[in-house]
mmCIF file of C-alpha atoms and ligand atoms in Angstrom:
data_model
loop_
_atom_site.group_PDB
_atom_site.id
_atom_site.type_symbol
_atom_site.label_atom_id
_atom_site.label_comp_id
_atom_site.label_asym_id
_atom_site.label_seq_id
_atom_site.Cartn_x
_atom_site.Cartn_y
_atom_site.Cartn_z
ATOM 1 C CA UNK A 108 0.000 0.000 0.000
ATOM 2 C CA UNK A 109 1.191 3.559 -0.685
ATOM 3 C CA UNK A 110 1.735 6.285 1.903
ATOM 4 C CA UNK A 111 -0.844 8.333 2.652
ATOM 5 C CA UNK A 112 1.692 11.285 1.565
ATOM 6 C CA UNK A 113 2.071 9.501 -1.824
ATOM 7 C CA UNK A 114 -1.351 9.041 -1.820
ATOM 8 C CA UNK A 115 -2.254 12.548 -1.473
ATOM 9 C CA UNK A 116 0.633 13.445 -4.041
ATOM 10 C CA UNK A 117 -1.072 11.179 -6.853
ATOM 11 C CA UNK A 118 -4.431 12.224 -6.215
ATOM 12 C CA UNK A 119 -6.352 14.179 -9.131
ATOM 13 C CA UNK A 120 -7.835 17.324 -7.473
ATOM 14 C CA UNK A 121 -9.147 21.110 -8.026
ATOM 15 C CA UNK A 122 -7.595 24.024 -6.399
ATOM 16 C CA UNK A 123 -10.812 26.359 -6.303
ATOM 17 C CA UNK A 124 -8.813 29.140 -3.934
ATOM 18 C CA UNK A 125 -5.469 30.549 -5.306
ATOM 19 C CA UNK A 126 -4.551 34.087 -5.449
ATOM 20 C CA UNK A 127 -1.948 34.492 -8.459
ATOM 21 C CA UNK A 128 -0.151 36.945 -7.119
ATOM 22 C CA UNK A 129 0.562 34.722 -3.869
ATOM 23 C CA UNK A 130 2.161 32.456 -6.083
ATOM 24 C CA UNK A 131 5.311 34.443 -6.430
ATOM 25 C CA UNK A 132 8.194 33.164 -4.835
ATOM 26 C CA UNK A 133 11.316 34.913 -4.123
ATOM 27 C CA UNK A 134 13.380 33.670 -6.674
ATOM 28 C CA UNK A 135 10.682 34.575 -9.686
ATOM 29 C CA UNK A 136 10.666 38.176 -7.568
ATOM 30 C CA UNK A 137 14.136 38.423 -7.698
ATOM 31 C CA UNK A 138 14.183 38.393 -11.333
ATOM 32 C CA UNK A 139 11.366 40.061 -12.362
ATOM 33 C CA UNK A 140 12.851 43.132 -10.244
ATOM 34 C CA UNK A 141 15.954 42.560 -12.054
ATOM 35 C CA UNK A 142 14.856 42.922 -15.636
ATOM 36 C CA UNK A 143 12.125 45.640 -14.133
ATOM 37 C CA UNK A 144 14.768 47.952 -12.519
ATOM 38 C CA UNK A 145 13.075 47.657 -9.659
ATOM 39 C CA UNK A 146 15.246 47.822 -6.060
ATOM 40 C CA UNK A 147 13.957 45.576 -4.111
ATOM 41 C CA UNK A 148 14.743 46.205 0.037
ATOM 42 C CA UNK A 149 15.829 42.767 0.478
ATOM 43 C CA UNK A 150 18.920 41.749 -0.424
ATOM 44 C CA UNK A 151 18.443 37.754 -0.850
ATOM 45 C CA UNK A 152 15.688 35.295 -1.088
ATOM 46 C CA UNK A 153 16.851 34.189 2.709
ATOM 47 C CA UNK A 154 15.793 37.779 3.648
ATOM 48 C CA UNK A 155 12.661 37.635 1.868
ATOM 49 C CA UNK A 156 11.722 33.801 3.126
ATOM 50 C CA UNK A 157 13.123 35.251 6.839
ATOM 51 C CA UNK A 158 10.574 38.327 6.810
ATOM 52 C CA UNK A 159 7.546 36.032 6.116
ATOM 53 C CA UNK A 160 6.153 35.659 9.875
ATOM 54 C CA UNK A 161 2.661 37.212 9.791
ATOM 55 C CA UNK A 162 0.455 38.872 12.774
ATOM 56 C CA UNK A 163 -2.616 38.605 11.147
ATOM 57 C CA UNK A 164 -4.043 39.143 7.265
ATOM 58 C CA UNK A 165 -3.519 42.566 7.316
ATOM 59 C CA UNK A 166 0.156 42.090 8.030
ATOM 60 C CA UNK A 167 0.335 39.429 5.525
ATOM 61 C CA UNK A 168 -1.446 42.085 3.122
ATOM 62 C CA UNK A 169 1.143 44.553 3.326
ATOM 63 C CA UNK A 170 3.807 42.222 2.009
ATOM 64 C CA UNK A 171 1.729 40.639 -0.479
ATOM 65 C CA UNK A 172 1.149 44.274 -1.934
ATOM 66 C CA UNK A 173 4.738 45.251 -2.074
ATOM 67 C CA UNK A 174 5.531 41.556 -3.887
ATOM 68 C CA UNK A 175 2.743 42.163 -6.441
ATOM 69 C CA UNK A 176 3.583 45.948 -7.050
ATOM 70 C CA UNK A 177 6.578 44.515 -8.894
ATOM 71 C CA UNK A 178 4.501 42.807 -11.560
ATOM 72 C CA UNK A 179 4.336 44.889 -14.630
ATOM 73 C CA UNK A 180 4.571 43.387 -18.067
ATOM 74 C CA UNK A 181 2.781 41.149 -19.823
ATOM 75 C CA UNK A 182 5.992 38.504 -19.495
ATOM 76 C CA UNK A 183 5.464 38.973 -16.030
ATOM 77 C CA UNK A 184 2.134 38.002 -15.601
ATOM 78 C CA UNK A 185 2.756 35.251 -18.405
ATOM 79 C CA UNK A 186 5.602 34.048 -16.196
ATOM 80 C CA UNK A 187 3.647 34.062 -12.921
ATOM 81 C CA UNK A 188 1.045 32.068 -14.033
ATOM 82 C CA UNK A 189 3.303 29.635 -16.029
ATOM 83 C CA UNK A 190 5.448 28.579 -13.470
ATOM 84 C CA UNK A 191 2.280 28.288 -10.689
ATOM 85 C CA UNK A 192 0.488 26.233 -13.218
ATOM 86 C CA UNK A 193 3.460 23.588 -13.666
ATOM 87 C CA UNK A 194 3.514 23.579 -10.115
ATOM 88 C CA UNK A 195 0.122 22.576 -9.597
ATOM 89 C CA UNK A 196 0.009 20.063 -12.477
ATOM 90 C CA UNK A 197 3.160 18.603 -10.737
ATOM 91 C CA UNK A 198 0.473 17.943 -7.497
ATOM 92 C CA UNK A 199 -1.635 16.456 -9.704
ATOM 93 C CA UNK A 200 -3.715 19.266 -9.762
ATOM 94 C CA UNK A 201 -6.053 18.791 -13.215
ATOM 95 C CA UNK A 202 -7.949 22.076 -12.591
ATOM 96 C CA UNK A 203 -7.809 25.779 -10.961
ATOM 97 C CA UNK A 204 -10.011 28.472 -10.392
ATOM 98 C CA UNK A 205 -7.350 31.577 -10.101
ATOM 99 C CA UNK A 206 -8.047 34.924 -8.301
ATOM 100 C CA UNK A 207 -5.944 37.699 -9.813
ATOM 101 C CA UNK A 208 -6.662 41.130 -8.149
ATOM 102 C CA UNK A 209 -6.362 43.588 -11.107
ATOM 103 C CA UNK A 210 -7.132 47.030 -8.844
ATOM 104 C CA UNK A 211 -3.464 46.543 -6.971
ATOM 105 C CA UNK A 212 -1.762 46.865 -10.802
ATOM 106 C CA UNK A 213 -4.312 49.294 -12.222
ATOM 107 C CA UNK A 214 -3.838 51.642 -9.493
ATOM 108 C CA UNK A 215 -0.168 51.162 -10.290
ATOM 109 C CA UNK A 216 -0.847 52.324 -13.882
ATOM 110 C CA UNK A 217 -0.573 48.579 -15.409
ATOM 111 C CA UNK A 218 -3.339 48.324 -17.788
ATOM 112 C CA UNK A 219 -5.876 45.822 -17.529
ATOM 113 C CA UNK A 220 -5.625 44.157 -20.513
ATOM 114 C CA UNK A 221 -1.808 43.723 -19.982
ATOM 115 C CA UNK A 222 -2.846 41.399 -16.770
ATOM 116 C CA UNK A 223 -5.315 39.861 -18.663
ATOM 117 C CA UNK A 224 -3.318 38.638 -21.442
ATOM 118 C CA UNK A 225 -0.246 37.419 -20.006
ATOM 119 C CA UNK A 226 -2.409 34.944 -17.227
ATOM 120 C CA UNK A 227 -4.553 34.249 -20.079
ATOM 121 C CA UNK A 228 -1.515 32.993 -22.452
ATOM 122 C CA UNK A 229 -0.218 31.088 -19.609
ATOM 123 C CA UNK A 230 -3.315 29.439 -19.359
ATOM 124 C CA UNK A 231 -3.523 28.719 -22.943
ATOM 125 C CA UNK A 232 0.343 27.493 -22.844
ATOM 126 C CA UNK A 233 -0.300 24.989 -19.683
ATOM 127 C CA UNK A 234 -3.182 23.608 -21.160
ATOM 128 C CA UNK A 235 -1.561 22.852 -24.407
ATOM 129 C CA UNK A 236 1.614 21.363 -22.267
ATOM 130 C CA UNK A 237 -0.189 19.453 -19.627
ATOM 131 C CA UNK A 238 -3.763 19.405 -20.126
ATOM 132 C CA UNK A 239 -4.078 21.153 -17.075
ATOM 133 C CA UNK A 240 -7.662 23.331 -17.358
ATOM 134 C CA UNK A 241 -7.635 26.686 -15.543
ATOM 135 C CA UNK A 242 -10.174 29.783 -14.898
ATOM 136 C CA UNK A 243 -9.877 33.246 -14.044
ATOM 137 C CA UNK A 244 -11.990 34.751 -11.159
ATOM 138 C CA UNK A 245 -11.146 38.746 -10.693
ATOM 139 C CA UNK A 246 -11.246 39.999 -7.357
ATOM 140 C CA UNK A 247 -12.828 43.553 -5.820
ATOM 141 C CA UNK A 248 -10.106 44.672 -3.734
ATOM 142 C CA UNK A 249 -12.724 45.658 0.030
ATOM 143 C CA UNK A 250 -10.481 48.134 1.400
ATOM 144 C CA UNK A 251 -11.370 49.980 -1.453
ATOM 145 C CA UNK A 252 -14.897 51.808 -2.481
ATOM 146 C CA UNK A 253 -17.816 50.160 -4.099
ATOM 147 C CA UNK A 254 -17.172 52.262 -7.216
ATOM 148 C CA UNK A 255 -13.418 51.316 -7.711
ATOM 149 C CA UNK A 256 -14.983 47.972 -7.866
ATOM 150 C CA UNK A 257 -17.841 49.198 -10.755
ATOM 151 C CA UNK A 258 -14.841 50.813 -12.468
ATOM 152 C CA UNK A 259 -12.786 47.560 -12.362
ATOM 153 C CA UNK A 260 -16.366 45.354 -13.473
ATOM 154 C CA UNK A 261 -16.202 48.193 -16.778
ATOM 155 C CA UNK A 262 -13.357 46.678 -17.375
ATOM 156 C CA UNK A 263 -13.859 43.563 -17.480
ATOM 157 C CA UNK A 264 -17.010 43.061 -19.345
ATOM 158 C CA UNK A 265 -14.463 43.041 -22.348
ATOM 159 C CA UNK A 266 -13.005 39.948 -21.273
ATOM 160 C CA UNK A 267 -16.222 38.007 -20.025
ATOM 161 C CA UNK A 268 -15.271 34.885 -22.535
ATOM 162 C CA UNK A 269 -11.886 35.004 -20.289
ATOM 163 C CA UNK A 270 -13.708 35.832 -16.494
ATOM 164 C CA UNK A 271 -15.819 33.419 -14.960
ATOM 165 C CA UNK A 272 -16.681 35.165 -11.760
ATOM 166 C CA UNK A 273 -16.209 37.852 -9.590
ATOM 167 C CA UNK A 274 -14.982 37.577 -6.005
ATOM 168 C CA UNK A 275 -14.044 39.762 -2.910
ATOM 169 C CA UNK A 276 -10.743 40.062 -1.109
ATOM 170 C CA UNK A 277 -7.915 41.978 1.202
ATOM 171 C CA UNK A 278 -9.029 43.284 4.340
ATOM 172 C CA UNK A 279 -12.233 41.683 6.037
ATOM 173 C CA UNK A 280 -13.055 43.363 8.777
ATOM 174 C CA UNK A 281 -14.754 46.723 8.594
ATOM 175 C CA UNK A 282 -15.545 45.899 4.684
ATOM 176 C CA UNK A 283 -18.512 43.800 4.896
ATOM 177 C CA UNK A 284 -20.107 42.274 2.052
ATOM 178 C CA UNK A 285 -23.088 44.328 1.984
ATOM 179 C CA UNK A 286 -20.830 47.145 0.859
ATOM 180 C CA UNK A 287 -20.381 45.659 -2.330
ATOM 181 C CA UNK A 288 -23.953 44.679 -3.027
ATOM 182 C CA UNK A 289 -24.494 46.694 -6.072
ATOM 183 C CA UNK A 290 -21.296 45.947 -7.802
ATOM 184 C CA UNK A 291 -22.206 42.193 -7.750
ATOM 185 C CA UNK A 292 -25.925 42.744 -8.085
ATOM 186 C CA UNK A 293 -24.683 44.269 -11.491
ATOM 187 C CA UNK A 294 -21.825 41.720 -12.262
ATOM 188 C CA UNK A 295 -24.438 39.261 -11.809
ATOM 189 C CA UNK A 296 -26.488 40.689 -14.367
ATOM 190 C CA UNK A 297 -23.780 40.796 -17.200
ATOM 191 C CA UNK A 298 -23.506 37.078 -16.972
ATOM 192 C CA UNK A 299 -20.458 36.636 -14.155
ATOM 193 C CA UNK A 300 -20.594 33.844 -11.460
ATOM 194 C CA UNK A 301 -19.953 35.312 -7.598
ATOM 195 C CA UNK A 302 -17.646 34.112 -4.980
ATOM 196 C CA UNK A 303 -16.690 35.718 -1.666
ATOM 197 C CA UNK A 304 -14.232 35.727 0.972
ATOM 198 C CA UNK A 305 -16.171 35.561 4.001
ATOM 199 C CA UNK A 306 -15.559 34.574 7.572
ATOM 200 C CA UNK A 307 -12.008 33.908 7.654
ATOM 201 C CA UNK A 308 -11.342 36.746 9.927
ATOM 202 C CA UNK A 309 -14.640 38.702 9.594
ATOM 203 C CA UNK A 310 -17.810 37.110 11.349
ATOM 204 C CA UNK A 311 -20.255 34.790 10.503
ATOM 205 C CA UNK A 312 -22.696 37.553 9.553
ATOM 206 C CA UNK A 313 -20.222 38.416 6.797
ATOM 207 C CA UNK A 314 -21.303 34.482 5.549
ATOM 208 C CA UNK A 315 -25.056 35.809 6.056
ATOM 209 C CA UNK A 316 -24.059 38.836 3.741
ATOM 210 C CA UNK A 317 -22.044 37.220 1.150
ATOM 211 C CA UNK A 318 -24.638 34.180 0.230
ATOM 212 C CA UNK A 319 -28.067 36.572 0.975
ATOM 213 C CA UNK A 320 -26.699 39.746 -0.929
ATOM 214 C CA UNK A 321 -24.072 39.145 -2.821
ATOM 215 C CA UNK A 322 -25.736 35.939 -3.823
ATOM 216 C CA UNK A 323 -22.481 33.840 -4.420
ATOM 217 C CA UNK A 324 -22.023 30.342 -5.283
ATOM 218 C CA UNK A 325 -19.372 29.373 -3.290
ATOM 219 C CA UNK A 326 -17.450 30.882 0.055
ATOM 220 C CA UNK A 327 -14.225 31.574 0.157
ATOM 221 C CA UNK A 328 -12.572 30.681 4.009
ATOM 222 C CA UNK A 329 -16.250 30.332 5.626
ATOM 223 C CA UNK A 330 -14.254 29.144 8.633
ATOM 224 C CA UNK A 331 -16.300 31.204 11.124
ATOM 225 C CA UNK A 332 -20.082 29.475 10.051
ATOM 226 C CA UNK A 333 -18.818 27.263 13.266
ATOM 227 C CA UNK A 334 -20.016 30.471 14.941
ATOM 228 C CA UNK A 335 -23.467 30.104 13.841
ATOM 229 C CA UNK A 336 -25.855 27.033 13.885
ATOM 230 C CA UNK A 337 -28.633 27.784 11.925
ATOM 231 C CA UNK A 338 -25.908 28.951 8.985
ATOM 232 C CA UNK A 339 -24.454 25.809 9.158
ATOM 233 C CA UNK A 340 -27.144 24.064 8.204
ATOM 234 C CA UNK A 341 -28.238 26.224 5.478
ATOM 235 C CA UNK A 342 -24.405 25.340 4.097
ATOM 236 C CA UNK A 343 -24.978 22.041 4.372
ATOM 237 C CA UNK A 344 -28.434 21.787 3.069
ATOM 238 C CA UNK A 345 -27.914 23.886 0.119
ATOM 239 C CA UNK A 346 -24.526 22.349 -0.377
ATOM 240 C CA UNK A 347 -22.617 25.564 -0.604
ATOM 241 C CA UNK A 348 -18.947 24.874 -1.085
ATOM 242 C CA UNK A 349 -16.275 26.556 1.383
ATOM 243 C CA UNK A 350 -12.703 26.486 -0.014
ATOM 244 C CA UNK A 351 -10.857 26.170 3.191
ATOM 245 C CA UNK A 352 -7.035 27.273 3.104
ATOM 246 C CA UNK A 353 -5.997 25.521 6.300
ATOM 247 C CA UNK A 354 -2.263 26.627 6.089
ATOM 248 C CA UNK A 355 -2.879 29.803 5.051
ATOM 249 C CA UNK A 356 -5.056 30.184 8.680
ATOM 250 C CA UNK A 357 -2.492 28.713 10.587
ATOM 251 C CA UNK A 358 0.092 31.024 9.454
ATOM 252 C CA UNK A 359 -1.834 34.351 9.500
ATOM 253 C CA UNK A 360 -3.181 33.552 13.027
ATOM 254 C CA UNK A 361 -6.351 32.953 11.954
ATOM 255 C CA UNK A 362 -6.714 29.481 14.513
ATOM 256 C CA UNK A 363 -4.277 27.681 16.053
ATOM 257 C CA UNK A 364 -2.874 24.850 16.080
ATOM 258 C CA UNK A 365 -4.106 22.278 12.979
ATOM 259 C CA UNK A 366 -5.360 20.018 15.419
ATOM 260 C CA UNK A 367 -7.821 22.357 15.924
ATOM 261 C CA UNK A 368 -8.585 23.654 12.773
ATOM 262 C CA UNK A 369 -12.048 24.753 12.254
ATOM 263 C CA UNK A 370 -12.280 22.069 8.658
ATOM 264 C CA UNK A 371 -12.347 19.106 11.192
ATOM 265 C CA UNK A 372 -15.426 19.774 12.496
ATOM 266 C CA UNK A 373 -17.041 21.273 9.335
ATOM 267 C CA UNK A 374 -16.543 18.232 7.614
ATOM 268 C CA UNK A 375 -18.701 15.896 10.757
ATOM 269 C CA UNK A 376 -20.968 18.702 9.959
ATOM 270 C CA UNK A 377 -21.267 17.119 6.237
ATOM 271 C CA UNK A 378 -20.312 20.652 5.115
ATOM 272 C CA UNK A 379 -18.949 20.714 1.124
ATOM 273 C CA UNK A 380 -15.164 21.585 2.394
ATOM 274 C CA UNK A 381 -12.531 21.808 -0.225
ATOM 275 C CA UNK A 382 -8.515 22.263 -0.076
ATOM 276 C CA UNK A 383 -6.827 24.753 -1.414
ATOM 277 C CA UNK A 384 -3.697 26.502 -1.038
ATOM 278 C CA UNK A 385 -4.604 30.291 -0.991
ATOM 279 C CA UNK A 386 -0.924 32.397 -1.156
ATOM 280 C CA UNK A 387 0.941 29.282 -1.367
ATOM 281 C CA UNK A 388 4.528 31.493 -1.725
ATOM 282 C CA UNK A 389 3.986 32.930 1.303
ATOM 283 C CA UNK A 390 1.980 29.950 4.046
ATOM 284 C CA UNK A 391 4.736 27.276 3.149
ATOM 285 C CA UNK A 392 2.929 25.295 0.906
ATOM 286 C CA UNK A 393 1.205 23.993 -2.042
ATOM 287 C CA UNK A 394 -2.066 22.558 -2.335
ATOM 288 C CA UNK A 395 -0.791 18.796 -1.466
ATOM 289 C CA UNK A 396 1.118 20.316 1.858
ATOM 290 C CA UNK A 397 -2.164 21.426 2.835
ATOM 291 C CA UNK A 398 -4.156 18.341 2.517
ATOM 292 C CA UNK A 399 -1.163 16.631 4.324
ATOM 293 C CA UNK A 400 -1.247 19.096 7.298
ATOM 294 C CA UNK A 401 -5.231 18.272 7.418
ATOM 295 C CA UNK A 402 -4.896 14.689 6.643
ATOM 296 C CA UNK A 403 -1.900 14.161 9.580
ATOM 297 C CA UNK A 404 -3.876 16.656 12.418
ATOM 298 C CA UNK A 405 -6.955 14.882 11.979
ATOM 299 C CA UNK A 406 -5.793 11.196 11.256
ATOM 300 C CA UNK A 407 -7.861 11.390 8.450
ATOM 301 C CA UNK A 408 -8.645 8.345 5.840
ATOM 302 C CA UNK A 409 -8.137 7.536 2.114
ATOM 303 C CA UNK A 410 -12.089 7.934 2.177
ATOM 304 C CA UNK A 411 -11.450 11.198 3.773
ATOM 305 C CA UNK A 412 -9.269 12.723 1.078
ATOM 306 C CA UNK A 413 -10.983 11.265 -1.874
ATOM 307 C CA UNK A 414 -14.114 12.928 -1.116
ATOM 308 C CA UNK A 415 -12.278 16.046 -0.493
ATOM 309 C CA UNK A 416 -10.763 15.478 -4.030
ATOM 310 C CA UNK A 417 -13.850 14.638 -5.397
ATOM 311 C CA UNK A 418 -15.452 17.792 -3.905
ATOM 312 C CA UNK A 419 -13.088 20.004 -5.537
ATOM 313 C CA UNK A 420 -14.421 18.874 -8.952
ATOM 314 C CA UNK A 421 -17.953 18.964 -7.906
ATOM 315 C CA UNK A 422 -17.448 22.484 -6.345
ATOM 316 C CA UNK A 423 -15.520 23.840 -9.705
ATOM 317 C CA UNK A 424 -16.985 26.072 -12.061
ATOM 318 C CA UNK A 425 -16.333 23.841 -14.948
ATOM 319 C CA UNK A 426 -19.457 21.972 -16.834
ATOM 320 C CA UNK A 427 -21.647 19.877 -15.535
ATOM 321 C CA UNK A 428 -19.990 16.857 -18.348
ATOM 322 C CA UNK A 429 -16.153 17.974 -17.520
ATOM 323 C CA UNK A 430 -16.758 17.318 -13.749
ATOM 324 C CA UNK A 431 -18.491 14.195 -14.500
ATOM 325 C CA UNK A 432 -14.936 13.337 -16.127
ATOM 326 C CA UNK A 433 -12.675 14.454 -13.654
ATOM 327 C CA UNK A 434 -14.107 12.855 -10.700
ATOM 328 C CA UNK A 435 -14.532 9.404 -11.963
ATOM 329 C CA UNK A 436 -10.660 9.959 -12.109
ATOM 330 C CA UNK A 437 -10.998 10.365 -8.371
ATOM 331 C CA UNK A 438 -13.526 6.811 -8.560
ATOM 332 C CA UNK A 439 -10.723 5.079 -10.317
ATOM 333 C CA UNK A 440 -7.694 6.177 -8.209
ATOM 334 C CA UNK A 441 -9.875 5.507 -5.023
ATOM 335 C CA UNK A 442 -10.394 1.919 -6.116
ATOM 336 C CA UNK A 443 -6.575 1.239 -7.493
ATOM 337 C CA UNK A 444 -4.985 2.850 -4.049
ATOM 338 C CA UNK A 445 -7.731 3.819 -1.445
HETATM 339 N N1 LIG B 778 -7.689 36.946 2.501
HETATM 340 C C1 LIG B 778 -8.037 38.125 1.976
HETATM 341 N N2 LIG B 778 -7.420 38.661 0.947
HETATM 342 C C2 LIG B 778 -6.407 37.985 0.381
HETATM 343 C C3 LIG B 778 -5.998 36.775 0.886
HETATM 344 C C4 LIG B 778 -6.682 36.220 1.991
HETATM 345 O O1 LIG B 778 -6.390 35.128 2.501
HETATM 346 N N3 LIG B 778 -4.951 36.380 0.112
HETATM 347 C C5 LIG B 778 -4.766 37.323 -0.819
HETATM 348 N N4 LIG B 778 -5.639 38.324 -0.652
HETATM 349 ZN ZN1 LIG B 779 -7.751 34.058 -0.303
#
């Protein structure tokens, strides 16, 4: 029989929560700087690895910002996305859902459709190389104003064949979902799918918000439902997927230690929970370090991870045929190694 850690390794799976830009490592940074003429004010990729030891998300934020304000050609974005999509389909990863946040470059004077082309060739270039399938899901930065976010939605109705679905990110706290209710009310209306991240440091209400107003079809974090009963049920019952990011909590201070990470419980709850890696650069790990770190605090099974796997595809955005596909790959791994 093969370890559980190979077993996770050769699993086929989604990743349904990955922010592009938290894909950058240190090295890529190095050398995009370089051929940007950008200083940066580290001086090695040591330094850089050394200063990752986050308070909380809005001290993980302020880093992520600074790595991201070096992105700004094309090439960069192409490489980015490239090298975080070889990565994946090296974790067996067969499909992603991406998050790019275009308002941190735009406000930077990087033009939309520079963003939008370089992840998009990447995507086209993966596929062709691996046959790894990948969407885009563009974020509303929250810190900012609800009509940043309509100018950003402008935008991107140009690239709807390329955009899948709007979503929410940065700071949660004070930047409820409710402030953004028109800007997805109307995204919803020109065709775009809506996801949310809610309750990962913000309160359950912020769940409330996200699935009642904003009307989204999955949550992003939901970590805090645990707070509130009757939501939890609701979850369950309309079999709302959460993409839980359980490395990515334990390293911004979100919960403490895995062992008592919220996604135990939400899964006796026969909540749809799915694994994902979030800002992978940054919280240590890919997507299959993060099923390991659930799969070890929680002495979980083979059964365990396969229906997390399975979830992933059921939870995706892709068509109702293409998840039909990929998860009978997760039926016929389960029966040759589970
Ligand atoms: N939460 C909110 N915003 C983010 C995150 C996150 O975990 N990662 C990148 N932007
Ligand atoms: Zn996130």
């Amino acid at each position: 029989m093969i370890s559980m850690e190979d077993f996770i390794r050769g699993i086929p799976k989604a990743e349904l929560h990955l922010h592009i830009e938290g894909t950058f490592e240190p090295e890529l940074m190095f050398a995009v700087a370089k051929r940007n003429n950008i200083r940066l004010r580290y001086g090695s990729v040591q330094e850089i690895r050394a200063a990752y030891e986050f308070t909380g998300l809005q001290d993980f934020l302020d880093i992520y910002y600074e790595g991201a304000g070096i992105l700004t050609t094309e090439q960069d974005f192409y490489d980015l996305t490239l090298a975080y999509l070889r990565k994946a389909r090296s974790q067996n990863v067969l499909h992603s859902e991406i998050f790019c946040d275009p308002q941190t470059h735009t406000a930077r004077g990087v033009k939309f459709s520079t963003v939008m082309e370089g992840i998009h060739r990447a995507i086209t270039d993966a596929a062709e190389e691996s046959g790894i399938s990948a969407r885009l899901i563009i974020c509303f930065l929250r810190h900012l104003d609800e009509s940043a976010a309509m100018e950003t939605l402008d935008e991107a109705l140009a690239y709807k064949d390329r955009i899948t679905a709007v979503g929410l990110d940065s700071t949660e706290i004070g930047h409820p979902p409710s402030k953004f209710r028109g800007v997805f009310d109307r995204a919803r209306g020109e065709g775009f799918l809506t996801v949310a991240h809610a309750g990962e440091e913000g309160p359950a209400e912020y769940i409330r918000q996200a699935l009642d107003l904003l009307k989204v079809s999955r949550i992003d974090h939901g970590i805090r439902c645990l707070d509130d009963t009757a939501l939890i049920d609701e979850l369950a019952r309309r079999r709302i997927p959460l993409t839980v990011c359980p490395l990515s909590n334990l390293r911004l201070r979100v919960t403490g230690a895995m062992e008592s990470h919220p996604v135990g419980e939400m899964m006796r709850r026969g909540l749809m929970v799915t694994i994902n890696s979030d800002d992978p650069a940054y919280f240590g790990g890919y997507v299959n370090e993060n099923y390991l770190a659930v799969a070890r605090a929680f002495n979980m099974t083979r059964e365990d991870i396969g229906r997390l796997a399975k979830n992933s595809f059921t939870a995706s955005f892709l068509s109702g045929r293409e998840k039909d596909r990929l998860a009978a790959k997760v039926d016929e791994y389960m029966n040759q190694y589970g």
